[in-house]
Structure formats: C-alpha cells, structure tokens
C-alpha cells in the first residue's frame, strides 16, 4: 500500500479509466442495489485498482523481502501509535520478527525505528496543537493521546524538533488567527453575515512575539 500512496493514476484511458468507472458506478447505484450484490461488486475493486496501479508498480524497483518487512513494521507501528507501551519488543511480537532483525532492517534507514515513531507522533501532536477546534484541550492530554508518557519529555522533544515549545507553538497559531474562527477556517465579518475564507499559512515570525508573552505568563513551567 505504501508504494501506491499519493500516486496519481491517469483515469482518462486504459485500466485507470476502468477503475474509475467501476468506483463511480458502485457509489452511484449503491442505493438501488441490494447489499449482497454491492459486497460482490466491492470484492472486484481491489483487482481493478491493482490493474490501474500496474504501470506505476512496474516502473518501480522490485521490492525485496526486507522492503516488505519494513513496510509491515511501519504499518503496525502506525496502527498502534497511540499506545505509550509501543516499543521494539511489542512491534517484533506483532509482526512475527525478532527484535534483532527489526534493528537490522532499519540499520540502513535514515532513522532508527523508534526515532521514526517519535517523529510520526510529533507530527500528529503538532497537527492537533494547530487545530483551533482543539484549542481547549490541554497540551498534556494531546501528548499522552499520542503515546508520550511525560509532559516534560514531550516538551523537550517537541522543542528539539520544531525549535519552540508546544505552548509557544499553540499560542503562535492563535496569534495568526482572528478572534472568531471555526475548525481551521477564518470567519471574516462583512455587513451582517459571516463569510468563511481559507486560512492563511502560519507566519513563523510570530513565534518571537509569543515567546515574549509566554515569559510573562503564569503557565506551568514544565509545559513551556
């Protein structure tokens, strides 16, 4: 699956067109077809998609057994990313490999397995800290939900990765948005109605301004 993620498949001709037509027809007629028939048709889709991705896969270098195992390990880790007990022993048992073999598989990778897992967790906590819909959710809760056991450790790790503390990052997000916002959209008031417009990119220059405010705050120091 990883080799076909974020890959553009032409759907104007060939097998891509067949796959697109099958998917569209399945959804368009689902309400007119009995459940058993829909399930039978759905079982055909993986074969159609496999054919559509065929040209892309044939253009790639063939996978070795090690490539397959690495992908299997990453998929297991992502499914269990929220588990604070996730480590090489848990992963090895989950995929049926030895801990030693896990380390050998990632010896040639840019990061070790646990560093890759930490980066994935940090990326997800960063996304939630930037989500205005979660602005009332405590930073420590977000960190724990993504497998970080200690707030202080999470804060140090986040600062090392992104150059600012989680609190300063979240406050900088607030600073770049108006007072009225809804789930990542700006609400611009014009006349008597609210109009949703797309959210602009984060201006990292605001980090310094927020840091100055943060020093004066009464927030717990272990989350700064």
mmCIF file with all atom_site columns, C-alpha atoms in Angstrom, residues 139-140 151-152 155 159 165-167 214 217-224:
data_model
loop_
_atom_site.group_PDB
_atom_site.id
_atom_site.type_symbol
_atom_site.label_atom_id
_atom_site.label_alt_id
_atom_site.label_comp_id
_atom_site.label_asym_id
_atom_site.label_entity_id
_atom_site.label_seq_id
_atom_site.pdbx_PDB_ins_code
_atom_site.Cartn_x
_atom_site.Cartn_y
_atom_site.Cartn_z
_atom_site.occupancy
_atom_site.B_iso_or_equiv
_atom_site.pdbx_formal_charge
_atom_site.auth_seq_id
_atom_site.auth_comp_id
_atom_site.auth_asym_id
_atom_site.auth_atom_id
_atom_site.pdbx_PDB_model_num
ATOM 1  C CA . UNK A 1 139 ? -1.340 20.066 25.775 1.00 0.00 ? 139 UNK A CA 1
ATOM 2  C CA . UNK A 1 140 ? -0.507 17.230 28.150 1.00 0.00 ? 140 UNK A CA 1
ATOM 3  C CA . UNK A 1 151 ? 4.770  16.136 29.646 1.00 0.00 ? 151 UNK A CA 1
ATOM 4  C CA . UNK A 1 152 ? 8.299  17.355 30.359 1.00 0.00 ? 152 UNK A CA 1
ATOM 5  C CA . UNK A 1 155 ? 8.018  19.368 25.658 1.00 0.00 ? 155 UNK A CA 1
ATOM 6  C CA . UNK A 1 159 ? 11.265 21.910 21.177 1.00 0.00 ? 159 UNK A CA 1
ATOM 7  C CA . UNK A 1 165 ? 7.849  24.744 22.997 1.00 0.00 ? 165 UNK A CA 1
ATOM 8  C CA . UNK A 1 166 ? 4.387  23.245 22.448 1.00 0.00 ? 166 UNK A CA 1
ATOM 9  C CA . UNK A 1 167 ? 2.762  26.135 24.303 1.00 0.00 ? 167 UNK A CA 1
ATOM 10 C CA . UNK A 1 214 ? 4.894  33.453 27.242 1.00 0.00 ? 214 UNK A CA 1
ATOM 11 C CA . UNK A 1 217 ? 2.562  34.144 31.639 1.00 0.00 ? 217 UNK A CA 1
ATOM 12 C CA . UNK A 1 218 ? 1.769  32.023 34.660 1.00 0.00 ? 218 UNK A CA 1
ATOM 13 C CA . UNK A 1 219 ? 1.704  28.786 32.739 1.00 0.00 ? 219 UNK A CA 1
ATOM 14 C CA . UNK A 1 220 ? 3.290  25.735 34.414 1.00 0.00 ? 220 UNK A CA 1
ATOM 15 C CA . UNK A 1 221 ? 6.970  25.743 33.567 1.00 0.00 ? 221 UNK A CA 1
ATOM 16 C CA . UNK A 1 222 ? 7.094  22.036 32.695 1.00 0.00 ? 222 UNK A CA 1
ATOM 17 C CA . UNK A 1 223 ? 4.995  22.697 29.604 1.00 0.00 ? 223 UNK A CA 1
ATOM 18 C CA . UNK A 1 224 ? 6.950  25.793 28.464 1.00 0.00 ? 224 UNK A CA 1
#
